[in-house]
Amino acid sequence: MAEESLPLTSFASTVDAILDRHRHDGTRLMQILRETQEALGWLPPEVLTHIAAGIGWPRAKVAATAGFYSFFHTEPRGRYRVLWSDNITDRMLGNLDLMQSMCQKLWLEPGRVSEDGLVSVDTTSCTGMCDQGPAILVNYRAITRMTPERVDAIVELIRNETPLAAWPAEFFRIEDNIRRKGPLLDHGLMPGEALAAALARGAEGMLAEIKAANLRGRGGAGFATGLKWESCRNAPGEAHYVVCNADEGEPGTFKDRVLLTSYADLVFEGMTLAGLVVGAKKGLLYLRGEYRYLLEPLEAVLSRRRADKLLGRDILDRGFAFDIEIHLGAGAYICGEESALIESLEGKPGRPRIRPPFPVTHGYLGQPTTVNNVETLAAACLIAKHGGAWYAGLGTPKSAGTKILSVSGDCARPGIYEYPFGVTVGQILLDAGAGERTQGVQVSGPSGVTVSREEFHRRIAFEDIPTAGAFMIFDCRRDMFDMARNFAHFFAHESCGFCTPCRVGTSLVRNLMDKIAAGHGSPYDINELFKLHRLMKEASHCGLGSTACNAVFDTLNKFRPAYEKRLKSLDYVPAFDLDAALSQARQMTGRDDAAAHLSTGAHP
Ligand code: SF4
């Protein structure tokens, strides 16, 4: 890793070995860049030129990819790169004070590299460790449960230039924190058992069971999995692909981390089942860069499954061929969007594609591709074993099965909880040991729903509150404005910049929230926030922009005093200027329908 990086003068042989290992294949560019950076410490201009020649791509295209992802560095960084996870739950656990203390001890400003090039310290978006924060990444290895004592110890290790491999193993211990198991987390299946059941049913039989199960995507949108697999299966193409979206980037979500740590067989087996149904020979698991530490263990599971004939050319001696590759992301939240993820898999910047066409017909390399969430694929194994009717009997009429929640924030028992769909927010709070003083819950992360006390009877289900899994709890010591402001900063940082409403809108929202936080806000600014919410919801190119203001909008409606106490005056709230907003939406998008949607919105 970087603290043992090679001198740049010898880069050619190192990079050539990496290029050879990846067959000089441009679609492997993300992995080539990552491995090169791990060897050299950063990605110097001459190295990008060398890689471009090696894969036969224009240099500008390679530089565009290297420049897009926050975990790739085209300028020198410290040999030790410390990134503090900066989700709101990390803040609630005191991450900023700890980071400040670390910087003082290292004589360093956040975001700067020390003069001797030894160390840099900065913040990053949520690292998926909210149940055991505050968390940091050191050279992209996760360390959780940071305390003042751990800060002191790490400062010493860095000062002494101790290689990461010699740091106390305890620092890198990551807990599963499984608090409540249901049929999925308590599945009892042996590796290959679900696959054997699926092969016995055949591809069409398995598809019929998935449809009968009413399985819906667990990434939040809830699209019918059977329909997706059927569309992919029926689409013409030279090859079909299965992609597992393990880019779990929504702040507050960490259930895929646990599935990939302790249920990897189930996930890979679900991918194999999907391959059987859609007619794919290849699967790709896209693992978020923050989970770099899982790469080797997951590769070991794949090797074992190949040895056991659960992957490969002749799975279970049934003449079915399927194998899986792992691609590691590099710190871009937008790659959780399926078309952006596919772009990234192809070695490009993760910008969402214009749709249609959809990935089921034109996905990875332009071929039919099904992209499914980790949890969805794991659930498919249960259906293979127990049948669609059994699965459809769990949960609610429109939300079959169970949902795994990542619970964090102000509660006694943060961790992973599996419930049948339909569980109330109040029940989860009770189970997690959240006290009477709970004032709100953010369900499904910054792009989700802010639930107030009056709504704790509401249910986790597609009929009521859909979720990708995050469940962040806030008691009355917390300021819900701070939460919304943290999320506004998150979206401004993560916007890919492709479309104007999101690129400009997220920055404007962040600036307005900062202005209000500084005590310079006015009712006019509140009105501007409402306006931006609607514009971005209707005119953004993808879900990031259209949901980026959700938490601001919800907290404005449900926790208005948190804003009002910061305003200079409450005298006059100007009327929302709908005509101006409509005209702005038309100008931004050139779409009349954007304006039409806008006009139907309800202003509080
Ligand atoms: Fe990119 Fe935001 Fe537009 Fe999505 S909405 S394409 S993230 S700029």
Coordinates of C-alpha atoms and ligand atoms in Angstrom, one line a residue:
M1 CA 0.0 0.0 0.0
A2 CA 1.0 3.6 -0.2
E3 CA 3.3 3.9 2.9
E4 CA 5.5 1.4 1.1
S5 CA 5.1 3.0 -2.3
L6 CA 7.6 2.5 -5.1
P7 CA 9.9 5.2 -6.5
L8 CA 8.3 6.8 -9.6
T9 CA 11.3 6.1 -11.7
S10 CA 10.5 2.4 -11.7
F11 CA 6.9 2.8 -12.5
A12 CA 6.9 1.3 -16.0
S13 CA 7.6 -2.3 -15.0
T14 CA 5.1 -2.1 -12.1
V15 CA 2.4 -0.6 -14.3
D16 CA 3.1 -3.0 -17.1
A17 CA 2.6 -5.9 -14.7
I18 CA -0.7 -4.5 -13.7
L19 CA -1.7 -3.9 -17.3
D20 CA -0.8 -7.5 -18.2
R21 CA -2.8 -8.9 -15.3
H22 CA -5.8 -7.0 -16.6
R23 CA -5.2 -8.1 -20.2
H24 CA -4.7 -4.4 -21.3
D25 CA -8.5 -4.3 -21.2
G26 CA -9.9 -0.7 -20.9
T27 CA -13.1 -1.9 -19.1
R28 CA -10.7 -2.9 -16.3
L29 CA -9.4 0.7 -16.1
M30 CA -10.8 1.3 -12.6
Q31 CA -8.9 -1.7 -11.3
I32 CA -5.8 -0.7 -13.2
L33 CA -5.9 2.8 -11.7
R34 CA -6.5 1.5 -8.2
E35 CA -3.8 -1.0 -8.2
T36 CA -1.4 1.5 -9.8
Q37 CA -2.2 4.0 -7.1
E38 CA -1.8 1.4 -4.4
A39 CA 1.7 0.7 -5.8
L40 CA 2.9 4.3 -6.5
G41 CA 0.9 6.3 -3.9
W42 CA -0.8 8.5 -6.5
L43 CA -1.4 8.7 -10.3
P44 CA 1.3 11.0 -11.8
P45 CA 0.6 12.5 -15.3
E46 CA 3.3 10.3 -17.0
V47 CA 1.7 7.2 -15.5
L48 CA -1.7 8.1 -16.9
T49 CA -0.1 8.5 -20.3
H50 CA 1.6 5.1 -19.9
I51 CA -1.7 3.4 -19.0
A52 CA -3.6 5.1 -21.9
A53 CA -1.0 3.7 -24.3
G54 CA -1.3 0.3 -22.6
I55 CA -5.0 0.0 -23.1
G56 CA -5.2 1.9 -26.4
W57 CA -7.4 4.6 -25.1
P58 CA -7.0 8.4 -25.7
R59 CA -5.1 9.9 -22.7
A60 CA -8.0 12.3 -22.1
K61 CA -10.4 9.5 -21.5
V62 CA -8.1 7.9 -18.9
A63 CA -7.5 11.2 -17.2
A64 CA -11.3 11.8 -17.1
T65 CA -11.8 8.6 -15.2
A66 CA -8.9 9.3 -12.9
G67 CA -10.2 12.8 -12.2
F68 CA -13.8 11.8 -11.6
Y69 CA -13.5 9.5 -8.5
S70 CA -12.6 11.0 -5.1
F71 CA -10.4 8.0 -4.2
F72 CA -8.1 8.5 -7.2
H73 CA -5.4 11.1 -6.7
T74 CA -3.7 12.9 -9.6
E75 CA -1.6 14.9 -7.2
P76 CA 0.6 13.6 -4.4
R77 CA -1.2 12.7 -1.1
G78 CA 0.4 11.8 2.2
R79 CA 1.9 8.4 2.4
Y80 CA -0.7 7.9 5.1
R81 CA -4.1 9.2 3.9
V82 CA -6.5 9.5 6.8
L83 CA -10.2 10.1 5.9
W84 CA -12.7 10.7 8.6
S85 CA -16.2 9.5 7.8
D86 CA -18.5 12.6 8.0
N87 CA -22.0 11.3 8.0
I88 CA -24.4 13.0 10.5
T89 CA -24.1 9.9 12.8
D90 CA -20.3 10.3 12.9
R91 CA -20.8 13.9 13.8
M92 CA -23.2 13.0 16.6
L93 CA -20.3 10.8 17.9
G94 CA -17.9 13.6 17.9
N95 CA -15.8 12.9 14.7
L96 CA -14.9 16.6 14.1
D97 CA -13.4 17.1 17.5
L98 CA -11.4 13.9 17.1
M99 CA -10.2 14.9 13.7
Q100 CA -9.2 18.3 15.0
S101 CA -7.2 16.7 17.7
M102 CA -5.5 14.4 15.3
C103 CA -4.6 17.4 13.0
Q104 CA -3.2 19.3 15.9
K105 CA -1.0 16.4 17.0
L106 CA 0.3 16.0 13.5
W107 CA 0.7 19.8 13.0
L108 CA -1.6 19.6 10.0
E109 CA -4.6 21.4 8.6
P110 CA -7.5 19.3 7.4
G111 CA -7.3 18.7 3.6
R112 CA -3.5 19.5 3.4
V113 CA -0.5 17.2 3.0
S114 CA 2.2 17.5 5.6
E115 CA 5.3 19.2 4.3
D116 CA 7.3 16.0 4.5
G117 CA 4.6 14.2 2.5
L118 CA 4.0 11.8 5.4
V119 CA 0.3 12.3 6.1
S120 CA -2.9 14.0 5.0
V121 CA -6.1 14.2 7.0
D122 CA -9.5 15.0 5.5
T123 CA -13.2 14.1 5.6
T124 CA -15.1 11.8 3.3
S125 CA -18.7 10.8 2.8
C126 CA -20.2 8.0 5.0
T127 CA -18.0 4.9 5.1
G128 CA -20.8 2.5 6.0
M129 CA -19.7 2.0 9.7
C130 CA -22.5 4.1 11.3
D131 CA -23.2 1.4 13.9
Q132 CA -19.6 1.6 15.2
G133 CA -18.5 5.1 14.5
P134 CA -16.7 7.5 14.5
A135 CA -14.9 5.7 11.7
I136 CA -11.9 6.5 9.5
L137 CA -10.2 5.1 6.5
V138 CA -6.4 4.9 6.6
N139 CA -5.1 4.2 3.1
Y140 CA -8.7 3.0 2.5
R141 CA -8.6 0.5 5.3
A142 CA -11.5 1.0 7.8
I143 CA -10.9 1.7 11.5
T144 CA -14.0 2.1 13.6
R145 CA -14.9 3.2 17.2
M146 CA -12.4 6.1 17.2
T147 CA -11.6 7.5 20.6
P148 CA -9.1 10.1 21.9
E149 CA -6.9 7.1 22.9
R150 CA -7.0 5.7 19.4
V151 CA -6.2 9.1 17.9
D152 CA -3.1 9.2 20.1
A153 CA -2.1 5.7 19.1
I154 CA -2.6 6.3 15.4
V155 CA -0.6 9.6 15.5
E156 CA 2.3 7.7 17.0
L157 CA 2.1 4.9 14.4
I158 CA 2.1 7.4 11.6
R159 CA 4.9 9.4 13.1
N160 CA 7.0 6.2 13.4
E161 CA 6.0 5.3 9.8
T162 CA 4.8 1.9 11.0
P163 CA 3.5 -0.1 8.0
L164 CA -0.3 -0.6 8.2
A165 CA 0.3 -4.4 8.3
A166 CA 2.0 -3.9 11.7
W167 CA -0.8 -1.8 13.2
P168 CA -2.8 -3.6 16.0
A169 CA -5.3 -6.0 14.4
E170 CA -7.9 -4.9 16.9
F171 CA -8.0 -1.5 15.1
F172 CA -9.3 -3.2 11.9
R173 CA -11.9 -5.3 13.6
I174 CA -15.4 -4.6 12.1
E175 CA -18.4 -6.0 13.9
D176 CA -21.5 -7.3 12.1
N177 CA -23.8 -6.2 15.0
I178 CA -26.7 -8.4 13.9
R179 CA -29.5 -7.7 16.4
R180 CA -32.5 -9.3 14.8
K181 CA -32.6 -12.2 12.4
G182 CA -35.4 -13.2 10.1
P183 CA -35.7 -15.8 7.3
L184 CA -32.8 -14.3 5.3
L185 CA -30.3 -13.8 8.1
D186 CA -31.3 -17.1 9.6
H187 CA -31.5 -19.0 6.2
G188 CA -29.8 -22.2 7.2
L189 CA -28.9 -23.0 3.5
M190 CA -25.7 -24.8 2.7
P191 CA -23.6 -23.4 -0.2
G192 CA -25.1 -24.8 -3.4
E193 CA -28.4 -25.8 -1.9
A194 CA -30.4 -23.0 -3.5
L195 CA -28.6 -23.4 -6.7
A196 CA -29.4 -27.1 -6.9
A197 CA -33.0 -26.3 -6.3
A198 CA -33.0 -23.7 -9.0
L199 CA -31.3 -26.1 -11.5
A200 CA -33.9 -28.7 -10.7
R201 CA -36.6 -26.1 -11.6
G202 CA -34.9 -24.9 -14.7
A203 CA -34.5 -21.3 -15.8
E204 CA -38.2 -20.8 -16.7
G205 CA -39.4 -22.5 -13.5
M206 CA -37.1 -20.4 -11.4
L207 CA -38.3 -17.2 -13.1
A208 CA -41.9 -18.3 -12.4
E209 CA -41.1 -18.6 -8.7
I210 CA -39.4 -15.2 -8.6
K211 CA -42.5 -13.7 -10.1
A212 CA -44.8 -15.6 -7.8
A213 CA -42.8 -14.4 -4.9
N214 CA -43.5 -10.7 -5.8
L215 CA -39.8 -10.0 -5.0
R216 CA -39.1 -6.3 -5.4
G217 CA -35.7 -4.7 -5.6
R218 CA -34.2 -3.9 -2.2
G219 CA -32.2 -0.9 -3.4
G220 CA -35.1 1.4 -2.6
A221 CA -37.0 1.8 -5.9
G222 CA -38.8 -1.6 -5.5
F223 CA -38.9 -2.6 -9.2
A224 CA -40.3 -6.1 -9.7
T225 CA -37.3 -8.5 -9.9
G226 CA -39.2 -11.1 -11.9
L227 CA -40.1 -8.5 -14.5
K228 CA -36.6 -7.2 -14.7
W229 CA -35.1 -10.7 -15.1
E230 CA -37.7 -11.6 -17.7
S231 CA -37.0 -8.4 -19.7
C232 CA -33.3 -9.1 -19.6
R233 CA -33.8 -12.8 -20.6
N234 CA -36.0 -11.9 -23.6
A235 CA -33.7 -9.0 -24.8
P236 CA -31.6 -10.0 -27.8
G237 CA -27.8 -9.7 -27.4
E238 CA -24.5 -11.3 -27.9
A239 CA -24.1 -11.9 -24.2
H240 CA -26.2 -11.2 -21.1
Y241 CA -24.8 -10.0 -17.8
V242 CA -25.7 -10.0 -14.1
V243 CA -24.5 -7.1 -12.0
C244 CA -24.7 -7.0 -8.3
N245 CA -24.9 -3.4 -7.0
A246 CA -22.8 -3.5 -3.9
D247 CA -22.1 0.2 -4.0
E248 CA -23.9 0.8 -0.8
G249 CA -23.2 4.6 -0.6
E250 CA -26.4 6.0 1.0
P251 CA -25.3 7.5 4.3
G252 CA -26.6 5.4 7.1
T253 CA -26.8 2.2 5.2
F254 CA -24.5 -0.7 6.0
K255 CA -26.6 -3.9 5.7
D256 CA -24.8 -4.9 2.5
R257 CA -21.5 -4.7 4.3
V258 CA -22.8 -7.4 6.7
L259 CA -24.3 -9.5 3.9
L260 CA -21.0 -9.4 2.0
T261 CA -19.0 -10.2 5.2
S262 CA -21.0 -13.1 6.6
Y263 CA -23.4 -14.1 3.8
A264 CA -21.2 -13.9 0.8
D265 CA -22.1 -17.4 -0.4
L266 CA -25.8 -16.4 -0.5
V267 CA -25.0 -13.2 -2.5
F268 CA -22.9 -15.0 -5.0
E269 CA -25.4 -17.8 -5.3
G270 CA -28.2 -15.3 -5.9
M271 CA -26.1 -13.9 -8.7
T272 CA -25.6 -17.4 -10.1
L273 CA -29.4 -18.0 -10.0
A274 CA -29.9 -14.7 -11.9
G275 CA -27.4 -15.8 -14.5
L276 CA -29.3 -19.1 -14.9
V277 CA -32.6 -17.2 -15.4
V278 CA -31.4 -14.4 -17.7
G279 CA -29.0 -16.6 -19.7
A280 CA -25.8 -14.9 -18.5
K281 CA -22.4 -16.5 -18.3
K282 CA -20.8 -13.6 -16.4
G283 CA -21.6 -11.7 -13.3
L284 CA -19.9 -8.6 -12.0
L285 CA -20.0 -7.5 -8.4
Y286 CA -19.5 -3.8 -8.0
L287 CA -18.0 -3.2 -4.5
R288 CA -17.9 0.3 -3.1
G289 CA -14.3 1.5 -2.6
E290 CA -15.0 2.1 1.1
Y291 CA -15.2 -1.7 1.5
R292 CA -11.8 -2.3 0.0
Y293 CA -11.0 -4.5 3.0
L294 CA -13.6 -7.0 1.8
L295 CA -12.0 -7.6 -1.6
E296 CA -9.6 -10.4 -0.6
P297 CA -12.1 -12.3 1.6
L298 CA -14.7 -12.1 -1.2
E299 CA -12.1 -13.3 -3.8
A300 CA -11.4 -16.3 -1.5
V301 CA -15.1 -17.2 -1.4
L302 CA -15.2 -17.1 -5.2
S303 CA -12.2 -19.4 -5.4
R304 CA -13.8 -21.8 -3.0
R305 CA -17.0 -21.8 -5.0
R306 CA -15.1 -22.5 -8.2
A307 CA -13.3 -25.4 -6.5
D308 CA -16.7 -26.7 -5.3
K309 CA -18.2 -26.5 -8.8
L310 CA -20.6 -23.7 -7.8
L311 CA -19.0 -21.4 -10.3
G312 CA -17.2 -22.2 -13.5
R313 CA -17.8 -24.0 -16.8
D314 CA -19.9 -26.9 -15.5
I315 CA -21.7 -25.9 -12.4
L316 CA -22.8 -28.9 -10.4
D317 CA -22.1 -31.0 -13.5
R318 CA -25.2 -29.6 -15.1
G319 CA -23.5 -28.0 -18.1
F320 CA -24.4 -24.5 -16.8
A321 CA -21.5 -22.0 -17.1
F322 CA -21.3 -18.8 -15.0
D323 CA -18.5 -16.9 -13.2
I324 CA -18.2 -13.7 -11.2
E325 CA -15.6 -10.8 -11.2
I326 CA -15.4 -8.2 -8.5
H327 CA -14.9 -4.6 -9.5
L328 CA -14.0 -2.1 -6.8
G329 CA -15.4 1.4 -6.9
A330 CA -13.5 4.5 -5.9
G331 CA -15.6 6.8 -3.8
A332 CA -18.5 8.1 -6.0
Y333 CA -22.0 7.9 -4.5
I334 CA -23.6 8.4 -7.9
C335 CA -22.3 4.9 -8.9
G336 CA -25.1 3.5 -6.9
E337 CA -27.4 4.6 -9.8
E338 CA -27.5 1.6 -12.1
S339 CA -26.5 3.2 -15.4
A340 CA -23.7 5.2 -13.7
L341 CA -22.5 2.0 -12.1
I342 CA -22.4 0.3 -15.6
E343 CA -20.4 3.3 -16.9
S344 CA -18.0 2.8 -14.1
L345 CA -17.8 -1.0 -14.8
E346 CA -16.7 0.0 -18.3
G347 CA -13.9 2.1 -17.0
K348 CA -15.6 5.5 -17.5
P349 CA -16.6 8.3 -15.1
G350 CA -19.8 7.3 -13.3
R351 CA -22.3 9.5 -15.0
P352 CA -25.9 8.3 -15.3
R353 CA -26.9 7.4 -18.9
I354 CA -29.9 8.9 -20.7
R355 CA -32.7 6.3 -20.4
P356 CA -34.3 4.7 -22.3
P357 CA -32.8 2.4 -23.4
F358 CA -32.6 0.7 -20.0
P359 CA -29.9 -1.7 -18.9
V360 CA -32.1 -4.7 -19.3
T361 CA -31.7 -4.3 -23.1
H362 CA -28.6 -2.1 -23.3
G363 CA -26.5 -2.4 -20.2
Y364 CA -22.9 -3.4 -19.7
L365 CA -21.0 -3.2 -23.0
G366 CA -24.4 -2.4 -24.6
Q367 CA -25.7 -5.9 -23.8
P368 CA -28.8 -7.0 -21.8
T369 CA -27.9 -6.6 -18.1
T370 CA -29.8 -7.1 -14.9
V371 CA -28.6 -4.9 -12.1
N372 CA -29.8 -6.1 -8.7
N373 CA -29.1 -5.1 -5.1
V374 CA -27.1 -7.4 -2.8
E375 CA -30.1 -8.1 -0.6
T376 CA -32.4 -8.8 -3.6
L377 CA -30.0 -11.5 -4.9
A378 CA -29.6 -13.0 -1.4
A379 CA -33.4 -13.2 -1.1
A380 CA -33.6 -15.0 -4.5
C381 CA -31.9 -18.0 -2.8
L382 CA -34.7 -18.3 -0.3
I383 CA -37.2 -18.3 -3.1
A384 CA -35.2 -21.0 -4.9
K385 CA -35.3 -23.2 -1.9
H386 CA -38.7 -22.5 -0.4
G387 CA -40.7 -21.4 -3.5
G388 CA -42.4 -18.2 -4.5
A389 CA -45.7 -18.8 -2.7
W390 CA -43.9 -19.2 0.7
Y391 CA -42.0 -16.0 0.1
A392 CA -45.1 -14.0 -1.0
G393 CA -46.8 -15.0 2.3
L394 CA -44.2 -12.9 4.2
G395 CA -44.6 -9.2 4.7
T396 CA -47.6 -7.2 3.2
P397 CA -49.6 -7.5 0.0
K398 CA -47.4 -5.1 -2.0
S399 CA -44.2 -5.7 -0.1
A400 CA -43.4 -9.4 0.0
G401 CA -40.7 -10.8 2.2
T402 CA -38.4 -9.1 4.7
K403 CA -36.3 -6.0 4.8
I404 CA -32.9 -5.6 6.5
L405 CA -32.4 -2.3 8.2
S406 CA -29.2 -0.6 9.2
V407 CA -30.1 1.1 12.5
S408 CA -27.8 3.9 13.9
G409 CA -27.9 7.1 15.8
D410 CA -29.4 7.7 19.2
C411 CA -30.2 4.2 20.4
A412 CA -28.8 1.5 22.7
R413 CA -28.4 -1.2 20.1
P414 CA -27.3 0.1 16.7
G415 CA -26.8 -2.6 14.1
I416 CA -28.7 -4.8 11.6
Y417 CA -32.3 -5.8 12.0
E418 CA -34.4 -8.0 9.7
Y419 CA -38.2 -7.5 9.8
P420 CA -41.1 -8.7 7.7
F421 CA -42.3 -5.7 5.6
G422 CA -45.0 -3.8 7.5
V423 CA -43.1 -3.3 10.8
T424 CA -43.8 0.1 12.3
V425 CA -41.2 2.8 12.9
G426 CA -42.2 2.7 16.6
Q427 CA -41.5 -1.0 16.9
I428 CA -38.0 -0.7 15.5
L429 CA -37.3 2.2 17.9
L430 CA -38.4 0.0 20.8
D431 CA -36.3 -2.9 19.6
A432 CA -33.2 -0.7 19.1
G433 CA -33.5 0.8 22.5
A434 CA -34.3 4.3 21.4
G435 CA -35.6 6.3 24.3
E436 CA -38.8 8.3 24.8
R437 CA -36.9 11.4 23.8
T438 CA -36.6 10.3 20.1
Q439 CA -37.8 13.2 18.0
G440 CA -37.2 11.9 14.5
V441 CA -35.9 9.2 12.2
Q442 CA -34.3 9.6 8.8
V443 CA -35.4 6.5 6.9
S444 CA -33.6 5.5 3.7
G445 CA -30.7 8.0 4.1
P446 CA -30.5 11.6 2.9
S447 CA -32.6 10.9 -0.1
G448 CA -35.3 9.3 2.0
V449 CA -38.0 10.4 4.4
T450 CA -37.7 12.3 7.7
V451 CA -40.2 10.8 10.1
S452 CA -41.4 12.9 13.1
R453 CA -42.8 11.6 16.4
E454 CA -46.4 12.0 15.1
E455 CA -45.6 9.4 12.4
F456 CA -44.0 6.6 14.4
H457 CA -47.0 4.5 13.6
R458 CA -46.0 4.5 9.9
R459 CA -44.8 1.2 8.3
I460 CA -41.7 0.2 6.5
A461 CA -43.2 -1.0 3.2
F462 CA -43.5 0.1 -0.4
E463 CA -47.1 1.0 0.5
D464 CA -45.9 3.5 3.1
I465 CA -42.2 4.2 3.6
P466 CA -40.0 2.5 1.1
T467 CA -36.3 2.2 2.1
A468 CA -33.0 1.0 0.9
G469 CA -32.2 0.2 4.5
A470 CA -31.0 3.2 6.5
F471 CA -32.7 4.0 9.7
M472 CA -31.0 6.9 11.6
I473 CA -32.4 7.9 15.0
F474 CA -32.3 11.4 16.4
D475 CA -33.3 12.2 20.0
C476 CA -34.3 15.7 21.3
R477 CA -30.7 16.7 22.0
R478 CA -30.2 16.9 18.2
D479 CA -30.9 19.7 15.9
M480 CA -32.7 18.4 12.8
F481 CA -31.5 21.5 10.9
D482 CA -27.9 20.2 11.4
M483 CA -29.0 16.9 9.9
A484 CA -30.5 18.5 6.8
R485 CA -27.4 20.7 6.4
N486 CA -25.1 17.8 6.6
F487 CA -27.1 16.1 3.9
A488 CA -27.1 19.3 1.8
H489 CA -23.3 19.3 1.9
F490 CA -23.3 15.6 1.0
F491 CA -25.3 16.1 -2.2
A492 CA -23.3 19.2 -3.2
H493 CA -20.2 17.0 -2.9
E494 CA -21.6 14.0 -4.7
S495 CA -23.5 15.6 -7.6
C496 CA -21.8 14.3 -10.8
G497 CA -22.2 17.7 -12.5
F498 CA -23.8 16.4 -15.6
C499 CA -27.1 18.4 -15.4
T500 CA -27.6 22.0 -14.4
P501 CA -30.5 21.6 -12.0
C502 CA -28.5 19.3 -9.8
R503 CA -25.0 20.7 -10.3
V504 CA -26.1 24.3 -9.5
G505 CA -29.1 23.4 -7.3
T506 CA -27.2 21.3 -4.8
S507 CA -24.6 24.0 -4.4
L508 CA -27.3 26.7 -3.9
V509 CA -29.0 24.6 -1.3
R510 CA -25.8 24.0 0.5
N511 CA -25.0 27.7 0.5
L512 CA -28.4 28.7 1.7
M513 CA -28.2 26.2 4.5
D514 CA -24.8 27.6 5.5
K515 CA -26.2 31.1 5.4
I516 CA -29.0 30.1 7.7
A517 CA -26.6 28.3 10.0
A518 CA -24.5 31.4 10.2
G519 CA -27.5 33.4 11.4
H520 CA -27.8 35.4 8.1
G521 CA -30.9 33.7 6.8
S522 CA -34.2 35.3 6.1
P523 CA -37.7 34.0 5.2
Y524 CA -36.8 34.8 1.6
D525 CA -34.1 32.0 1.8
I526 CA -36.7 29.6 3.1
N527 CA -38.8 30.3 0.1
E528 CA -35.8 29.8 -2.1
L529 CA -35.3 26.4 -0.6
F530 CA -38.8 25.3 -1.4
K531 CA -38.4 26.6 -4.9
L532 CA -35.1 24.7 -5.4
H533 CA -36.7 21.6 -4.0
R534 CA -39.3 21.6 -6.7
L535 CA -37.0 22.5 -9.5
M536 CA -34.5 19.8 -8.7
K537 CA -37.2 17.2 -8.1
E538 CA -38.7 17.8 -11.5
A539 CA -35.8 18.8 -13.7
S540 CA -32.9 16.7 -12.6
H541 CA -31.5 14.0 -14.8
C542 CA -31.4 11.3 -12.2
G543 CA -32.5 10.3 -8.7
L544 CA -29.7 12.0 -7.0
G545 CA -30.8 15.5 -8.0
S546 CA -34.5 14.8 -7.7
T547 CA -34.1 13.6 -4.1
A548 CA -31.3 15.8 -3.0
C549 CA -33.7 18.3 -1.2
N550 CA -35.9 15.7 0.4
A551 CA -34.5 16.1 3.9
V552 CA -34.5 19.9 3.7
F553 CA -38.1 19.8 2.5
D554 CA -39.2 17.4 5.2
T555 CA -37.4 19.2 8.0
L556 CA -38.8 22.5 6.8
N557 CA -42.3 21.0 7.1
K558 CA -41.9 18.9 10.2
F559 CA -39.2 20.7 12.2
R560 CA -39.8 24.3 11.2
P561 CA -38.7 25.8 14.5
A562 CA -35.2 24.5 13.9
Y563 CA -35.0 26.9 10.9
E564 CA -37.0 29.8 12.4
K565 CA -34.8 30.1 15.4
R566 CA -31.9 30.9 13.1
L567 CA -33.6 33.5 10.9
K568 CA -33.0 37.1 11.3
S569 CA -36.6 38.0 11.1
L570 CA -39.9 36.1 10.7
D571 CA -41.8 39.2 9.5
Y572 CA -42.6 38.4 6.0
V573 CA -42.5 35.2 4.0
P574 CA -42.9 36.1 0.4
A575 CA -45.4 34.1 -1.7
F576 CA -43.9 31.4 -3.8
D577 CA -43.5 32.7 -7.3
L578 CA -44.8 29.8 -9.4
D579 CA -44.6 31.5 -12.7
A580 CA -41.0 32.3 -12.2
A581 CA -40.3 28.7 -11.2
L582 CA -42.1 27.3 -14.2
S583 CA -40.2 29.5 -16.6
Q584 CA -36.9 28.6 -14.8
A585 CA -37.7 24.9 -15.2
R586 CA -38.4 25.2 -18.9
Q587 CA -35.2 27.1 -19.4
M588 CA -33.2 24.6 -17.5
T589 CA -34.6 21.5 -19.2
G590 CA -36.2 22.6 -22.4
R591 CA -39.0 20.3 -21.2
D592 CA -42.6 21.5 -20.9
D593 CA -43.4 18.4 -18.9
A594 CA -40.9 19.5 -16.2
A595 CA -43.0 22.6 -15.8
A596 CA -46.2 20.7 -15.9
H597 CA -45.0 18.5 -13.0
L598 CA -43.9 21.5 -11.1
S599 CA -47.3 23.1 -11.3
T600 CA -48.9 20.2 -9.6
G601 CA -46.7 20.3 -6.5
A602 CA -48.2 21.4 -3.2
H603 CA -46.5 24.3 -1.5
P604 CA -46.9 24.3 2.3
Ligands
SF4_1 FE1 -25.4 14.1 -12.1 FE2 -27.0 15.2 -10.3 FE3 -27.7 15.3 -12.9 FE4 -27.8 13.0 -11.6 S1 -29.1 14.7 -11.2 S2 -27.0 13.3 -13.6 S3 -26.0 13.2 -10.2 S4 -25.8 16.2 -11.9

